Short mmCIF file of C-alpha atoms and ligand atoms in Angstrom, two decimals:
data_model
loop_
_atom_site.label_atom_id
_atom_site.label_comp_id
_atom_site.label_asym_id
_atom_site.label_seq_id
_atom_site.Cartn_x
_atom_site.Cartn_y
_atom_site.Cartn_z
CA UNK A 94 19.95 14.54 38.69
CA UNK A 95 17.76 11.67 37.98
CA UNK A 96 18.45 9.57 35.07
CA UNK A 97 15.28 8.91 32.50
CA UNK A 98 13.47 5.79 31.41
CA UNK A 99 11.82 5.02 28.45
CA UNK A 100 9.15 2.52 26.89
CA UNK A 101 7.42 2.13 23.60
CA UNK A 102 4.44 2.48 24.99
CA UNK A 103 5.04 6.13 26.31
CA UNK A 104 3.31 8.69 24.49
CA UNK A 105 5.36 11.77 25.53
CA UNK A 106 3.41 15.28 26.27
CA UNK A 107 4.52 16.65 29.02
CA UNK A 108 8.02 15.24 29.14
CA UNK A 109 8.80 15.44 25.27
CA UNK A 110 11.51 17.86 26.13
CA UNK A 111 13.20 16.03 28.97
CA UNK A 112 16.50 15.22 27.62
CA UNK A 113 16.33 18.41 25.51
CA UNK A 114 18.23 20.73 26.90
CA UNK A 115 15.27 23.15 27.37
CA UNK A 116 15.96 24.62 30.72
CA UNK A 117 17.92 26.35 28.44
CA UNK A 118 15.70 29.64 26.99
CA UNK A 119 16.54 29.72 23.48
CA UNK A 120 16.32 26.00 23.18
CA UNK A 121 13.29 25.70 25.30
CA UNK A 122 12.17 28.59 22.55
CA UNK A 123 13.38 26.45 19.05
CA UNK A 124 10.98 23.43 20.88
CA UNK A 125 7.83 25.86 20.70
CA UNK A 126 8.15 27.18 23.77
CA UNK A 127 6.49 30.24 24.64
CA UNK A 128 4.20 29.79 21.48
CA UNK A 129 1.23 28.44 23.84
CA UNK A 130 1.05 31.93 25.92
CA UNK A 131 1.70 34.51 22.69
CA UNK A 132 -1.35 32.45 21.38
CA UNK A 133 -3.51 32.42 24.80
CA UNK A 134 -2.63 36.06 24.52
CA UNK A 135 -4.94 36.68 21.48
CA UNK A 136 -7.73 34.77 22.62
CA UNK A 137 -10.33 35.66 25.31
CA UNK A 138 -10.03 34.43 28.98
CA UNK A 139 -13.21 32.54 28.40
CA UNK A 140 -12.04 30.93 25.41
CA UNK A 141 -8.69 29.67 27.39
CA UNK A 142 -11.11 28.27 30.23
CA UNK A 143 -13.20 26.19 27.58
CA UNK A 144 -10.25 25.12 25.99
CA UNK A 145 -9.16 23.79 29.75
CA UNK A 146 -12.51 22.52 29.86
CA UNK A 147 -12.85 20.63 27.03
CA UNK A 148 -9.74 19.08 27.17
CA UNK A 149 -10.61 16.43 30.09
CA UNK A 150 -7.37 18.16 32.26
CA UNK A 151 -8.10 17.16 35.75
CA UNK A 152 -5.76 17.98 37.95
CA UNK A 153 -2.70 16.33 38.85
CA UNK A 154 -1.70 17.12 42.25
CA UNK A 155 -4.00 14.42 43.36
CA UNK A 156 -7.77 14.98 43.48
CA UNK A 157 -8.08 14.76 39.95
CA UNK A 158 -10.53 18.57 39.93
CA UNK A 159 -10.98 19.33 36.25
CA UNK A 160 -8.78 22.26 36.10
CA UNK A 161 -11.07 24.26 33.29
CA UNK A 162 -13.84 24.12 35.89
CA UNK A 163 -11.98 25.20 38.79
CA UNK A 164 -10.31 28.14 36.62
CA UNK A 165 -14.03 29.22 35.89
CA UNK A 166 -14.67 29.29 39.66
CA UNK A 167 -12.75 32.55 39.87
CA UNK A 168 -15.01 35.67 39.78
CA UNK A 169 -14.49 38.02 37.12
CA UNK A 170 -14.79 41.12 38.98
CA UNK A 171 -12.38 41.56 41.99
CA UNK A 172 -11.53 43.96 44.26
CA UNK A 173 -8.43 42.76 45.42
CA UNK A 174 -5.44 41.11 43.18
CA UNK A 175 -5.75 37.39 41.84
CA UNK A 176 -2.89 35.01 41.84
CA UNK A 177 -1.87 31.52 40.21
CA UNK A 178 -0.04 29.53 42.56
CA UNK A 179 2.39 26.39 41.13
CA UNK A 180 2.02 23.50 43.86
CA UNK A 181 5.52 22.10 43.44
CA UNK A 182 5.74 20.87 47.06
CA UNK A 183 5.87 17.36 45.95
CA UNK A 184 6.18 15.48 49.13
CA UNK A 185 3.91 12.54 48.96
CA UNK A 186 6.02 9.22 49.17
CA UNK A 187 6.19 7.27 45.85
CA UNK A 188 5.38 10.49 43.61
CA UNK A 189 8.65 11.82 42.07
CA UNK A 190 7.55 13.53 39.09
CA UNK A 191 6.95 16.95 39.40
CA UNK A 192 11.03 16.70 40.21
CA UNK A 193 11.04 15.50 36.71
CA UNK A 194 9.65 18.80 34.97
CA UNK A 195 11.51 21.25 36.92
CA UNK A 196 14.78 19.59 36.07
CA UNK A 197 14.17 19.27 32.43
CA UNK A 198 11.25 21.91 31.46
CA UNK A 199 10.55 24.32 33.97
CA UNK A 200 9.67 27.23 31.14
CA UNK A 201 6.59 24.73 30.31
CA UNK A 202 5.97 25.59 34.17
CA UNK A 203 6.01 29.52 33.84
CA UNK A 204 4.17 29.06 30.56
CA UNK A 205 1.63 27.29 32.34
CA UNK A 206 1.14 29.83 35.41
CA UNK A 207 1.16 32.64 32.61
CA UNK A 208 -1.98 30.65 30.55
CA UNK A 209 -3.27 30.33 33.85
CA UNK A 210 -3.05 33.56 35.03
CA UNK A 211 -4.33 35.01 30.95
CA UNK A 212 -7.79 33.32 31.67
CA UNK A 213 -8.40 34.24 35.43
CA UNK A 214 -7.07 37.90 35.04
CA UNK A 215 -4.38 37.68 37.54
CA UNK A 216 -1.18 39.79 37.41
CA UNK A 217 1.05 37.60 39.42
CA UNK A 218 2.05 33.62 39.64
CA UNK A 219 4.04 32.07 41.97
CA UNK A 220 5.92 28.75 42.23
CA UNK A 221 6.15 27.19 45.17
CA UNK A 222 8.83 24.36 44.72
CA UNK A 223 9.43 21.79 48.30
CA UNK A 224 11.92 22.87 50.39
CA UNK A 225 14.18 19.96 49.51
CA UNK A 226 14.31 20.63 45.77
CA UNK A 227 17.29 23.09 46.33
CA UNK A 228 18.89 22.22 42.95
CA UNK A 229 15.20 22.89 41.01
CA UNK A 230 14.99 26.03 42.98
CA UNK A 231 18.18 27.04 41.41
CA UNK A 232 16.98 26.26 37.56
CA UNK A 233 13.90 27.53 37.95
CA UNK A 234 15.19 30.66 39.70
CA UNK A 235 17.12 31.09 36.38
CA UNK A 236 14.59 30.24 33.79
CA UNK A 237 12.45 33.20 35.52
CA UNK A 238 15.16 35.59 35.58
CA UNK A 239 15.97 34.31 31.89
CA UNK A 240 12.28 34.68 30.94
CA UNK A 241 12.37 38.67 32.51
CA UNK A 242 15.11 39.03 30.38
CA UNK A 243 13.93 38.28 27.23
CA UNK A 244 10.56 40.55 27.99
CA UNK A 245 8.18 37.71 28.24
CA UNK A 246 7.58 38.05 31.70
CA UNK A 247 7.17 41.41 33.73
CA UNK A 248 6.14 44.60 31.85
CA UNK A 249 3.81 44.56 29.03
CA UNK A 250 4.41 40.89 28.04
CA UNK A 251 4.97 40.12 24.27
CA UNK A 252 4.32 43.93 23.71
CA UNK A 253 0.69 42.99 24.58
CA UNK A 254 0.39 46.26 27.32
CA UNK A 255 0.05 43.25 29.90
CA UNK A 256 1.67 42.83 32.92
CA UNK A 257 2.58 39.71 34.10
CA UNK A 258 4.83 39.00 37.79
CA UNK A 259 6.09 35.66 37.99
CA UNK A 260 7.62 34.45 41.50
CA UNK A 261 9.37 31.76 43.23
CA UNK A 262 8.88 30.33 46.36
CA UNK A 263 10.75 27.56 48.30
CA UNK A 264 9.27 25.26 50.95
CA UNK A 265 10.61 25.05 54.86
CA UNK A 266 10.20 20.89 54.40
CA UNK A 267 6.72 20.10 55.43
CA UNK A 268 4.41 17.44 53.64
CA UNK A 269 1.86 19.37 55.50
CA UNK A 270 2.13 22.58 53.14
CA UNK A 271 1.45 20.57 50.09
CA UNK A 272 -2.61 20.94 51.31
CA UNK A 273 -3.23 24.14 49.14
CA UNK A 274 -4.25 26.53 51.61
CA UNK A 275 -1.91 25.50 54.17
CA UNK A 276 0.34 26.53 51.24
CA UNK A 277 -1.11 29.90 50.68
CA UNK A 278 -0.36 30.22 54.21
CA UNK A 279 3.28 29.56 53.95
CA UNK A 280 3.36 31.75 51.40
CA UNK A 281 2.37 34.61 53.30
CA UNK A 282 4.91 33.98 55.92
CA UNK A 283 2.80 32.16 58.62
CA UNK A 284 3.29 28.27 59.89
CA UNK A 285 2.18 26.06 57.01
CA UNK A 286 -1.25 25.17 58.35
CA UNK A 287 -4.49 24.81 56.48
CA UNK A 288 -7.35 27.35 56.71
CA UNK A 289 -10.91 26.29 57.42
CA UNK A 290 -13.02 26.31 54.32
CA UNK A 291 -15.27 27.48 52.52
CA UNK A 292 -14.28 30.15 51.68
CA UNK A 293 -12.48 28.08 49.11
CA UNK A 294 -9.33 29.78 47.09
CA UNK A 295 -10.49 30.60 43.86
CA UNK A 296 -12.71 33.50 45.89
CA UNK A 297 -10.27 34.52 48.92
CA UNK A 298 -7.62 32.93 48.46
CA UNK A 299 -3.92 34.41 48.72
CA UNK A 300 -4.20 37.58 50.53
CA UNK A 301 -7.90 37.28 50.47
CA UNK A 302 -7.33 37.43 46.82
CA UNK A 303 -8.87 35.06 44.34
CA UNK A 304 -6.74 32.68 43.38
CA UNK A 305 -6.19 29.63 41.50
CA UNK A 306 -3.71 27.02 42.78
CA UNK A 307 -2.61 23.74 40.27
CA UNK A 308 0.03 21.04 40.54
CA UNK A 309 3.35 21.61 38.62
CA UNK A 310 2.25 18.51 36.07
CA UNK A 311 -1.21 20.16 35.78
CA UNK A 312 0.08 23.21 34.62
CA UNK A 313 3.06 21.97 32.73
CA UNK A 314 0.39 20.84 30.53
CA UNK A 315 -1.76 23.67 29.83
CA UNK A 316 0.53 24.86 26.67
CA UNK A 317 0.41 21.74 24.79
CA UNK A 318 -3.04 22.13 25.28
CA UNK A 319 -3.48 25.89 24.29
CA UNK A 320 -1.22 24.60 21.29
CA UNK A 321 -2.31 21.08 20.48
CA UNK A 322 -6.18 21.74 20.79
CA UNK A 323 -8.81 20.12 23.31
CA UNK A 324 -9.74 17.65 21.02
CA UNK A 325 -6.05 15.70 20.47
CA UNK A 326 -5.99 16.40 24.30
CA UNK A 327 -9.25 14.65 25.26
CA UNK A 328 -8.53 11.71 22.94
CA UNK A 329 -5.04 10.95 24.43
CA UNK A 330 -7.15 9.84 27.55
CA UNK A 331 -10.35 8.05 28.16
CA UNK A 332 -13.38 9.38 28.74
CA UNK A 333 -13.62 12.41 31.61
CA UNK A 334 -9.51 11.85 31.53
CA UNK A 335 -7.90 14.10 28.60
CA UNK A 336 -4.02 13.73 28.23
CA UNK A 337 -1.63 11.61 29.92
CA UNK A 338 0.08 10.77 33.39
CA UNK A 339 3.21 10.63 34.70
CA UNK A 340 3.62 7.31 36.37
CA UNK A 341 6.36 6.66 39.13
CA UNK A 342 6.95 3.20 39.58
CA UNK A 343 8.80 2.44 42.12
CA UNK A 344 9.24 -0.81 44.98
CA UNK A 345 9.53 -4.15 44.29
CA UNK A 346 9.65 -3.42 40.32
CA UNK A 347 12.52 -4.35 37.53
CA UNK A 348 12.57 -1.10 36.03
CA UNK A 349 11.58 1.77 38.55
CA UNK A 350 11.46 5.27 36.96
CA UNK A 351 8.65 7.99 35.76
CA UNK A 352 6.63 7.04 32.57
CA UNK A 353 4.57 8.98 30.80
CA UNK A 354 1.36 6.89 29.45
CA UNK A 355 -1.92 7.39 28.31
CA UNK A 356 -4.58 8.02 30.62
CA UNK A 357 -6.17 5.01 31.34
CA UNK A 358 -3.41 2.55 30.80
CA UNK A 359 -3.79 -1.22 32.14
CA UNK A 360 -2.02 -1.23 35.55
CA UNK A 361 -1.19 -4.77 35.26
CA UNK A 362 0.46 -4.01 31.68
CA UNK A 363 2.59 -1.08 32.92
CA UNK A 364 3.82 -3.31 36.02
CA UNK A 365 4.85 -6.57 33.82
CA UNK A 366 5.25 -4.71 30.46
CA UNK A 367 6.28 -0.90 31.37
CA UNK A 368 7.97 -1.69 34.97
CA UNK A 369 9.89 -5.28 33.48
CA UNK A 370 7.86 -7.19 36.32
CA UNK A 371 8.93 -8.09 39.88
CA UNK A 372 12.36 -8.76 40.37
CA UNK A 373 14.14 -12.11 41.37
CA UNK A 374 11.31 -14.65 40.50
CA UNK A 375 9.07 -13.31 43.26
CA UNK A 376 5.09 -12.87 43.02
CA UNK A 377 3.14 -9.74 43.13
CA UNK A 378 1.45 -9.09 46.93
CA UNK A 379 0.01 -5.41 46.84
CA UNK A 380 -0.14 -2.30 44.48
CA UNK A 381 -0.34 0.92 45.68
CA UNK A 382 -1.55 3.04 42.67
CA UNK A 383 -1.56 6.71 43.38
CA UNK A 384 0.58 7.43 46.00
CA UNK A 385 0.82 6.99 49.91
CA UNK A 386 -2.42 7.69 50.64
CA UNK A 387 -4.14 5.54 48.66
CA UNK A 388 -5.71 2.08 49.47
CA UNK A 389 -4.02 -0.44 48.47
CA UNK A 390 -5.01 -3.12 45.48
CA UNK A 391 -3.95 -7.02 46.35
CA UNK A 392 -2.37 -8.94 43.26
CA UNK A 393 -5.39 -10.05 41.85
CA UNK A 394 -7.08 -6.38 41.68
CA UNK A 395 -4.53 -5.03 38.85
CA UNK A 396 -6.71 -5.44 35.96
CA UNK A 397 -7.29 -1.98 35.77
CA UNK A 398 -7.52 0.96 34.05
CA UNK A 399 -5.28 4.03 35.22
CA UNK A 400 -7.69 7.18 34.86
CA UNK A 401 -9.32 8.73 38.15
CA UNK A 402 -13.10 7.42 37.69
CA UNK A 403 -11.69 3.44 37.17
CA UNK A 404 -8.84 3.35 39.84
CA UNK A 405 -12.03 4.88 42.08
CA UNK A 406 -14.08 2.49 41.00
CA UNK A 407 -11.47 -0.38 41.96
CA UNK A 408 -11.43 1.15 45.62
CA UNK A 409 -8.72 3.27 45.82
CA UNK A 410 -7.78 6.62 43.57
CA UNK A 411 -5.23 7.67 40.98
CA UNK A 412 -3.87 10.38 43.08
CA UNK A 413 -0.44 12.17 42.42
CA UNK A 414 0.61 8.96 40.05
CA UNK A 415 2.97 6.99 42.57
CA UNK A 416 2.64 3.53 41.70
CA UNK A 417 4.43 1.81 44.67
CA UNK A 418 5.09 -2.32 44.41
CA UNK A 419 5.25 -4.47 46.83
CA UNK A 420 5.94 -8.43 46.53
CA UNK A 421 5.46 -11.32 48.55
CA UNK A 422 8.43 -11.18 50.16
CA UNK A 423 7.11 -7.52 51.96
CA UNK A 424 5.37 -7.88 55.28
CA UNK A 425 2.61 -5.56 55.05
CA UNK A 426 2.27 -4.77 58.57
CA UNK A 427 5.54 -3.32 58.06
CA UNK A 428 4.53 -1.93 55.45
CA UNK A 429 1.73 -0.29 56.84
CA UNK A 430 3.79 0.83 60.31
CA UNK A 431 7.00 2.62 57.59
CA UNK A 432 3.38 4.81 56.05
CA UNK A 433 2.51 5.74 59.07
CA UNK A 434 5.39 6.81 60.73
CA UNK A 435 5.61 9.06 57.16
CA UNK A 436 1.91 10.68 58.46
CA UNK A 437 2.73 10.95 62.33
CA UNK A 438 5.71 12.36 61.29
CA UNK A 439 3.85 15.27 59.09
CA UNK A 440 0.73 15.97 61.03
CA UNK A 441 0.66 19.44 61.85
CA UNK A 442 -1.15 18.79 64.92
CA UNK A 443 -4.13 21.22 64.67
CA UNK A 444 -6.63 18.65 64.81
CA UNK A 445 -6.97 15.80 67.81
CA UNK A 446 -8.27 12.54 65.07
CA UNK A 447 -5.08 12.90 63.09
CA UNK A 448 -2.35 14.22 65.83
CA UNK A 449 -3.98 11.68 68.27
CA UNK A 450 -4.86 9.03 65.32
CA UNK A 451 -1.08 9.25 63.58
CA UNK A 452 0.33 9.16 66.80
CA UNK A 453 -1.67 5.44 68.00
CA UNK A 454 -1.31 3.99 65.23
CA UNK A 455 1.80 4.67 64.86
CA UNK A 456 2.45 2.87 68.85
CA UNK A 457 0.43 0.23 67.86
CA UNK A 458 1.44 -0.73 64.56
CA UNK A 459 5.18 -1.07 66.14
CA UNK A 460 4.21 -3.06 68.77
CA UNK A 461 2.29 -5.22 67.21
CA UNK A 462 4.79 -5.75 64.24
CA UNK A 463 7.04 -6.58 67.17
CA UNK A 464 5.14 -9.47 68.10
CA UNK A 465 3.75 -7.59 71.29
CA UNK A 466 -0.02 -7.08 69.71
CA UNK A 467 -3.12 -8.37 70.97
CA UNK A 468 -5.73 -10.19 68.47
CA UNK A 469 -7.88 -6.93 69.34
CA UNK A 470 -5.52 -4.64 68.46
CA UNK A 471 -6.54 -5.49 64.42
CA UNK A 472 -9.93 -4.42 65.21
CA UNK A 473 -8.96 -1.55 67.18
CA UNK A 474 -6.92 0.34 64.83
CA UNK A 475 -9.37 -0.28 61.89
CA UNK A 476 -12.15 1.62 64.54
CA UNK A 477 -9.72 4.31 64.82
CA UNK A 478 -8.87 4.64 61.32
CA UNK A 479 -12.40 4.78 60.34
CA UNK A 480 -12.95 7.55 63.16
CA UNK A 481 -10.69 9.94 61.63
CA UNK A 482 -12.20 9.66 58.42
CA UNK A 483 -13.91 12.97 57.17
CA UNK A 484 -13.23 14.66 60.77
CA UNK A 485 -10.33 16.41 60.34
CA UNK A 486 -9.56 19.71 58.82
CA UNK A 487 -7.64 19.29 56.22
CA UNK A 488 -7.23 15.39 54.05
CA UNK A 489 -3.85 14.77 55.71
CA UNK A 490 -6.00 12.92 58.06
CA UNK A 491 -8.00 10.40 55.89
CA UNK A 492 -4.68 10.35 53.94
CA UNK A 493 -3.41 8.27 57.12
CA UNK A 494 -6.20 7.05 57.59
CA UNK A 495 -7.64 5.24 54.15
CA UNK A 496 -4.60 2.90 53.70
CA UNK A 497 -4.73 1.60 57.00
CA UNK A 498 -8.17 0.31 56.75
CA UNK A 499 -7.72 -1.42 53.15
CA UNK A 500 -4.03 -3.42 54.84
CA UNK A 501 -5.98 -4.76 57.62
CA UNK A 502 -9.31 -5.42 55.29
CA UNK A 503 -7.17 -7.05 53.00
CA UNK A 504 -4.24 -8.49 55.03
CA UNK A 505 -5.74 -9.76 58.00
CA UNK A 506 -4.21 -12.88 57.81
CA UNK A 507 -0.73 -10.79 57.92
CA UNK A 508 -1.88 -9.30 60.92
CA UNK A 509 -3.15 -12.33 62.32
CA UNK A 510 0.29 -13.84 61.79
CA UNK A 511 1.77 -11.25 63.96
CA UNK A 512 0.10 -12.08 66.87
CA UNK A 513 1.02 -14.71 70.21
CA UNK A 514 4.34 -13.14 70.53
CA UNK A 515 5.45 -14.40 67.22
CA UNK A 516 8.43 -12.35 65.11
CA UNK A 517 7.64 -10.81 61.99
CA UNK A 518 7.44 -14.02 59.90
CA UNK A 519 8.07 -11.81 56.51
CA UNK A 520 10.83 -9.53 57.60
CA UNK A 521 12.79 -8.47 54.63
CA UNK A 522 13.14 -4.67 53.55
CA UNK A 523 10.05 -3.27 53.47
CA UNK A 524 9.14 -1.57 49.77
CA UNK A 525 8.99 1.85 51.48
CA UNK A 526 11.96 1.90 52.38
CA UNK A 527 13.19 0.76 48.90
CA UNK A 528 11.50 4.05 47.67
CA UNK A 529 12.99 6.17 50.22
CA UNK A 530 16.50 4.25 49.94
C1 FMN B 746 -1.48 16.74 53.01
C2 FMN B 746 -1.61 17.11 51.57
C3 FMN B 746 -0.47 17.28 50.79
C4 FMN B 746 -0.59 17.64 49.45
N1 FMN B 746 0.54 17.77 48.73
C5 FMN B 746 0.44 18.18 47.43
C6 FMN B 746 1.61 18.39 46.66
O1 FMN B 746 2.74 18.19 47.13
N2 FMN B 746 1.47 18.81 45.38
C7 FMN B 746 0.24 19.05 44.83
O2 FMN B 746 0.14 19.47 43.69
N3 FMN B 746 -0.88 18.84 45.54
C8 FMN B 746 -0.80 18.43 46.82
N4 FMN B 746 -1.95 18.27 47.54
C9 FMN B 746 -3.23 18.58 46.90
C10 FMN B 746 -3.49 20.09 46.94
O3 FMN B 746 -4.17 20.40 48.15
C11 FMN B 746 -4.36 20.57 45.76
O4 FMN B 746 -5.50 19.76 45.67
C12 FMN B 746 -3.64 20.55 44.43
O5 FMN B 746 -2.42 21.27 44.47
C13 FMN B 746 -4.53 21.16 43.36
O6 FMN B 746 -3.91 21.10 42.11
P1 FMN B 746 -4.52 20.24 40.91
O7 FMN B 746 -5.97 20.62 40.80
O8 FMN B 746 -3.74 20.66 39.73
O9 FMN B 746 -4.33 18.81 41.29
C14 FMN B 746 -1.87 17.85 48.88
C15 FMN B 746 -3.02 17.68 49.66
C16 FMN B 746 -2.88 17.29 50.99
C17 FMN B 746 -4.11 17.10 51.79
S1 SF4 B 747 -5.67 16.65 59.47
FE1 SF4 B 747 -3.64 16.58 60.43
S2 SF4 B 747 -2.35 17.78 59.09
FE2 SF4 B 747 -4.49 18.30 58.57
S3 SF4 B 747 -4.97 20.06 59.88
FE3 SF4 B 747 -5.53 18.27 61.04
S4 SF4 B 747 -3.73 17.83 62.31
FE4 SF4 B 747 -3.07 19.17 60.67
#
């Protein structure tokens, strides 16, 4: 079980019942639980989606979609069944929060798939938690069965003459089915690959039904909206970016753990002020602020606001939240080679840039941090990095392919130091592997 932080500067939404005891139904139920749906129940689907909508939710799992408009996306009239999928897969290194809300709240989860499901007109959710979560699997498996019990899930919820299916679903370990419709595959039994698009989800989606598919956090977070109103929502945030975020901090940082903080927060403040600074005297080299995938910020590019239009802004996005440290003692090439091992590792393979792409730079980043690289290697593997931008199928491929280009970009000088046959002149334990320890 992981053990919780804490800072005065949290303002605590969605994890203001970690610590609660609220897997627990009747507590979950004396913290307001299952208020958010009886009330979603009386209004009209429309109504929900404006709520959504007004709120500035955008979505969590790492795009940052505003979740209001992508609920509207789903047609009103359907042949075929609609769904609301949980993404729980929760696989991108540095993000550990979605772990967070299973363990401690996972009603606020089925709450948030029933909302969900209220405003789009579907009749089933499902939760799709990553295969390695066995011990969530297990409490959310019982909060379900606990919720059937008590009548507010299944047959005519609440006593409303609504029917409402609610579903779990565990992962085979693959990174890969975290893409949504390589998850809606999975789902339906196949190999966890994505599907071509358009057409997008929310019109054939699972089943070629329409179907709405959010990250755990998102969703988690729908209640205290339906609850708290759009308005307190909105203003939690900045501008565009209602609410808050959970934060993972983890790397080179004093106190690594999941905060929850206002949208928008100064990244430099929650390193120094949240995180306690960088351990054992050392300086500050790189930031990476959302998550594996995203560029990296050097020391001197912190000064920013944590909400998806200012971290995009800076050069790199907010992502899934997983602030990763690294300090000067790091080598980035390193660094860099421990990422992309992570992506070769997870391709699925489908499409030549990013099997091909992972797979080079992969060889070349380990030669090279070897000592065995050529000064033409740096400009090679930038080339191929920026060939497998946008010409893949799915993102997994820019994913690998974005934070290469900002480490050489803004480390040449690392890479530079590799070369003539010299050792790794930094080599200490890389920050990855402090987050994976
Ligand atoms: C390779 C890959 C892995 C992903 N993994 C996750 C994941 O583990 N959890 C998640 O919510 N979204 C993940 N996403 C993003 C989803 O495709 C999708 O955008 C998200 O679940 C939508 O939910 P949201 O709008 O609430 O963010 C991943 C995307 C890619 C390309
Ligand atoms: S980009 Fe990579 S993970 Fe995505 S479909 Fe292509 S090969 Fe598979």
């Amino acid at each position: 079980m992981a053990s919780l932080v804490s800072h005065p500067d949290e303002v605590k939404v969605v994890s203001k019942r970690f610590g609660q005891g609220a897997t627990d139904i009747d507590r979950y139920l004396e913290l307001d639980g299952y208020k958010a749906v009886q009330k979603a129940l009386a209004m009209e689907p429309d109504a929900i989606i404006n709520e959504v909508k007004n709120s500035g939710l955008r979505g969590r799992g790492g795009a940052g979609f505003s979740t209001g408009m992508k609920w509207s996306f789903v047609p009103k009239q359907s042949a075929k069944p609609k769904y609301v999928l949980c993404n729980g897969d929760e696989s991108e290194p540095g993000t550990c929060k979605d772990r967070l809300i299973f363990e401690h709240d996972p009603h606020a989860v089925i709450e948030g798939v029933m909302i969900g499901a209220l405003a789009v007109g579907a009749k089933s959710g499902y939760i799709y938690i990553r295969g390695e979560y066995r011990y969530l699997s297990i409490i959310m498996q019982k909060a379900i069965r606990d919720a059937y019990a008590k009548g507010f899930v299944g047959k005519n919820i609440f006593g409303s003459g609504r029917d409402l299916d609610i579903y779990w679903h565990g992962g085979a370990g693959a990174y890969e089915v975290g893409e949504e419709s390589a998850l809606m595959e999975s789902l339906e039994g196949k190999r966890g690959i994505p599907r071509i698009r358009p057409p997008f989800p929310a019109v054939v989606g699972l089943w070629g039904g329409p179907t709405v598919i959010n990250n755990a956090e998102t969703l988690a977070n729908v209640p205290h909206i339906i609850l708290g109103g759009s308005d307190w929502f909105a203003k939690l945030g900045t501008p565009k970016n209602g609410g808050t975020r959970l934060f993972c901090l983890s790397g080179n940082i004093a106190k690594p753990g999941v905060y929850e903080l206002p949208m928008g927060y100064n990244l430099k403040k929650m390193i120094y002020e949240v995180g306690g600074g960088i351990p054992h005297g050392r300086k500050l080299k790189a930031v990476v602020p959302g998550g594996s995938s995203c560029p990296c910020l050097t020391a001197d590019e912190i000064d920013v606001a944590m909400d998806f239009d200012s971290v995009a802004k800076a050069g790199s996005m907010l992502g899934s939240g997983g602030v990763v440290i690294v300090d000067d003692q790091q080598c980035i090439v390193k660094f860099a080679l421990r990422t992309m091992k992570f992506y070769k590792h997870e391709s699925c393979g489908w499409c030549i840039p990013c099997r091909e792409g992972t797979d080079w730079l992969e060889k070349t980043l380990t030669r090279f941090h070897r000592g065995g690289g050529m000064k033409k290697d740096i400009d090679n593997m930038q080339y191929l990095s920026e060939n497998m931008l946008g010409r893949t199928f799915c993102p997994l491929g820019d994913a690998a392919a974005m934070p290469t280009i900002a480490f050489v970009k803004k480390f040449r000088k690392e890479f530079e130091d590799h070369l003539d046959g010299k050792a790794c002149p930094y080599e200490k334990a890389g920050a990855m592997e402090l987050v994976h320890a």
